[in-house]
CSV table of C-alpha atoms (C1' of nucleotides) in Angstrom, one decimal:
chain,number,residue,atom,x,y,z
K,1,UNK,CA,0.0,0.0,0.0
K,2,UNK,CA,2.2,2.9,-1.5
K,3,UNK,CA,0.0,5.9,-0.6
K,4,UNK,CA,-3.8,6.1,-0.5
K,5,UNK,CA,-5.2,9.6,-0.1
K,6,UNK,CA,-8.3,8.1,1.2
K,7,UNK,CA,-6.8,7.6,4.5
K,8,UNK,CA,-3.6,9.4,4.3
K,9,UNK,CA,-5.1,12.9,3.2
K,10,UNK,CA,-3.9,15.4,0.7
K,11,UNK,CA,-0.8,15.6,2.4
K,12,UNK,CA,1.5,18.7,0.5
K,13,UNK,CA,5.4,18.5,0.5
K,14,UNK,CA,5.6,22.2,2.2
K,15,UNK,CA,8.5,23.8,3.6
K,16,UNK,CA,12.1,23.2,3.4
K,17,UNK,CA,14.8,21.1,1.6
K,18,UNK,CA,12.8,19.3,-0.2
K,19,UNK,CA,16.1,17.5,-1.4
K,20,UNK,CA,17.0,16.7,2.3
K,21,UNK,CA,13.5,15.4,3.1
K,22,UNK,CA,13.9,13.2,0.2
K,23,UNK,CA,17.9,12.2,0.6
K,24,UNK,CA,16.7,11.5,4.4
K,25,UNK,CA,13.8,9.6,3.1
K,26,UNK,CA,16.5,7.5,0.6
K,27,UNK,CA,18.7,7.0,3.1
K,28,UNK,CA,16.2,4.6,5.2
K,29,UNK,CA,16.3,2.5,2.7
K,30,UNK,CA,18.2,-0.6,3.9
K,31,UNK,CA,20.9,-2.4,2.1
K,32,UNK,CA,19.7,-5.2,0.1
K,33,UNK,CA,16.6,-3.4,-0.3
K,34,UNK,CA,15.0,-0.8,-3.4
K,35,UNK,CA,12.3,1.4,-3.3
K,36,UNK,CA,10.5,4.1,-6.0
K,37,UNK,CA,10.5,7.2,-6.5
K,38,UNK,CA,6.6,7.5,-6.3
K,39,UNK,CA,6.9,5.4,-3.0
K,40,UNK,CA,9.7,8.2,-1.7
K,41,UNK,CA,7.2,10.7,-2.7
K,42,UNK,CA,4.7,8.5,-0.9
K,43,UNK,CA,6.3,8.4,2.3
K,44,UNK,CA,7.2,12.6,2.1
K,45,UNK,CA,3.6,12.8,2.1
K,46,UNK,CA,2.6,13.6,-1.8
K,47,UNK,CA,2.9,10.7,-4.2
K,48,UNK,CA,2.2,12.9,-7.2
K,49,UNK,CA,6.1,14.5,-6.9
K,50,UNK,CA,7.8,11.7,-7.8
K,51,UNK,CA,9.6,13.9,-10.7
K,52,UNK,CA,10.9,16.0,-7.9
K,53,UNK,CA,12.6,13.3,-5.8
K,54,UNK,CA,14.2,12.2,-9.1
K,55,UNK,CA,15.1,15.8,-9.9
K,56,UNK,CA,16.5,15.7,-6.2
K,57,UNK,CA,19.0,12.5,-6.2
K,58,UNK,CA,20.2,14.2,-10.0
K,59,UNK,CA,21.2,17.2,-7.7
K,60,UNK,CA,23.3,14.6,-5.5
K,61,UNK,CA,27.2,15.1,-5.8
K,62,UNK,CA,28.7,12.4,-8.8
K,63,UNK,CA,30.6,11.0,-5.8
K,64,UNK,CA,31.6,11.5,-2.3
K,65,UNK,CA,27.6,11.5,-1.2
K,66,UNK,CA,26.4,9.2,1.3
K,67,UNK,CA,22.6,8.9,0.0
K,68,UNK,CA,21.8,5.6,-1.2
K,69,UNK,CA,20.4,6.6,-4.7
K,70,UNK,CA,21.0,3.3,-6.1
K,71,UNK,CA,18.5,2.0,-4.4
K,72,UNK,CA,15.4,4.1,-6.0
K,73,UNK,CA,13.8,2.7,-9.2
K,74,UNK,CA,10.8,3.4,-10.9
K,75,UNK,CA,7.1,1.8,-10.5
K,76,UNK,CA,8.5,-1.1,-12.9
K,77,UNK,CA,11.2,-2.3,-11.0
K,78,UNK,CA,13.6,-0.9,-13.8
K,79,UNK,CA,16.4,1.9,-13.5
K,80,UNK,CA,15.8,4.8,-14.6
K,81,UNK,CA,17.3,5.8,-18.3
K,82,UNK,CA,18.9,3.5,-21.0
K,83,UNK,CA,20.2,0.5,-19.4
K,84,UNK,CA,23.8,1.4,-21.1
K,85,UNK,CA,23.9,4.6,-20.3
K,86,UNK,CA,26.3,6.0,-17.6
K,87,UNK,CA,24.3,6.3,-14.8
K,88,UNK,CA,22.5,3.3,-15.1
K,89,UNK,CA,25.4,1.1,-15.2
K,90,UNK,CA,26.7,2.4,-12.1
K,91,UNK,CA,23.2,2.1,-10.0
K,92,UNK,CA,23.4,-1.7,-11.4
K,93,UNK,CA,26.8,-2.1,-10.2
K,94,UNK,CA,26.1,-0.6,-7.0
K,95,UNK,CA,23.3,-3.0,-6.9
K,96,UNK,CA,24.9,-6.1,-7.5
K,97,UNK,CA,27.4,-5.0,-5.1
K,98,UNK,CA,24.6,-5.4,-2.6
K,99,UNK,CA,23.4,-8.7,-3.3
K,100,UNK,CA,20.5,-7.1,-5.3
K,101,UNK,CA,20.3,-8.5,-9.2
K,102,UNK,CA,19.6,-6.5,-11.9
K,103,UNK,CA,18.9,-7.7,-15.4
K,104,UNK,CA,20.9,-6.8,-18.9
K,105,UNK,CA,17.8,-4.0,-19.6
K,106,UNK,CA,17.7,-2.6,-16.0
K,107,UNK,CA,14.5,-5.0,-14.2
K,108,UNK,CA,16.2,-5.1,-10.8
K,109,UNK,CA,15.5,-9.2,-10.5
K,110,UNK,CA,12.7,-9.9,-7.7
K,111,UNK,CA,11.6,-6.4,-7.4
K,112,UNK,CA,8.6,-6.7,-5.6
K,113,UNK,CA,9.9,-8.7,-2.7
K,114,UNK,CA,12.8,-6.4,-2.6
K,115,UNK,CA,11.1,-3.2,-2.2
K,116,UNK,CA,11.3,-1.2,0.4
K,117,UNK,CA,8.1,0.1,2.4
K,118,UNK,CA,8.3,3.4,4.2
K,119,UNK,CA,6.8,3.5,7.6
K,120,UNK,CA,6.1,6.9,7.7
K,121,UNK,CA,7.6,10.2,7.1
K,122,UNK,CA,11.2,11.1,8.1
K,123,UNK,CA,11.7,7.5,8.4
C,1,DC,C1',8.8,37.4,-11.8
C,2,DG,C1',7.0,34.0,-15.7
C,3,DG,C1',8.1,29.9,-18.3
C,4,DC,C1',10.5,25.4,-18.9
C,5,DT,C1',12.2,21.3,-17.4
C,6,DG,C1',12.3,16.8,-15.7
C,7,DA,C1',16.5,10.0,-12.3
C,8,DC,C1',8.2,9.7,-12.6
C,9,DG,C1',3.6,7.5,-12.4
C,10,DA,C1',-1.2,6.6,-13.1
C,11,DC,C1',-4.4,5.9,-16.6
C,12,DC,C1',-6.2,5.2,-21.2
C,13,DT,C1',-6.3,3.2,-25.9
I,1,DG,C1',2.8,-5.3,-24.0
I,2,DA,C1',3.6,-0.8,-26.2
I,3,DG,C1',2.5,4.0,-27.1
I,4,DG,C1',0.5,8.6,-25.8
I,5,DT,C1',-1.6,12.1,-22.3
I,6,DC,C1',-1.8,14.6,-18.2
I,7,DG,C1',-0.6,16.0,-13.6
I,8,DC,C1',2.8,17.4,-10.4
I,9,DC,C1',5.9,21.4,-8.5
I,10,DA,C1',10.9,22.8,-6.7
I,11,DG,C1',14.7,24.6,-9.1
I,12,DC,C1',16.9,26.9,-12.7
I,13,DC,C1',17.1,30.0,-16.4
DNA sequence: CGGCTGACGACCT
DNA sequence: GAGGTCGCCAGCC
C-alpha cells in the first residue's frame, strides 16, 4: 500500500529542503533493499512528486555522497534511463554490489519482494 | 517574476 | 505489451 489519499489525506510537500526530506527519506532505505521514486514521494507525504525526488537525487554530488540513490527505481522495477547509459550502469553495479540482481535491460531481479516500504515520514 | 524542465507515475487506448 | 496524455511542482534560467 504505497499511498492512499483516502486515509492518508492530501498531504503537500511544504516547507524546506525538499532535497534533504527526500535524501533522508532515501537514506532509510536498507541495504539489500530498493524502493520508487513514487513510493519516496509516498512516504514525504505527496505521491504525485515523484519527478521531484528524481530531480533531487540528480542534484546529488557524482561521488563523495552518502545517500543511497541506487537504491530508487521506478514503478516497474527498472532503472531509470537507458540500461547502457552511464548512470544506469553504475546504480546496477552498486546494486549487485549489494546482493541485489539486476537484469541486462535494467529490471532489478525480484523487485517486488525487494522493495522497500516506508513506515512513515522522516523515516 | 513567468516559463521550462524533468532520475516519474497513473491511466487510457 | 507498447504507445500517448496529463498531472505534479521545486529549481533553474
Amino acid at each position: 500500500m504505497p499511498y492512499d489519499p483516502e486515509r492518508h489525506g492530501p498531504h503537500r510537500i511544504v516547507g524546506k529542503g525538499f532535497h534533504a526530506r527526500v535524501w533522508a527519506a532515501v537514506g532509510a532505505v536498507p541495504a539489500g533493499a530498493v524502493t520508487t521514486y513514487g513510493d519516496v514521494a509516498a512516504a514525504l507525504g505527496a505521491r504525485s512528486v515523484a519527478r521531484k525526488v528524481g530531480h533531487a537525487l540528480a542534484a546529488l554530488p557524482a561521488t563523495g555522497s552518502d545517500v543511497p540513490w541506487h537504491r530508487v527505481v521506478q514503478s516497474s522495477g527498472r532503472i531509470s534511463g537507458a540500461p547502457e547509459g552511464e548512470r544506469a550502469l553504475r546504480q546496477a553495479d552498486a546494486l549487485r554490489t549489494e546482493g541485489v540482481g539486476v537484469h541486462a535491460n535494467g529490471q532489478v531481479q525480484d523487485f517486488p519482494a525487494r522493495r522497500h516500504i516506508f513506515g512513515s515520514v522522516g523515516e
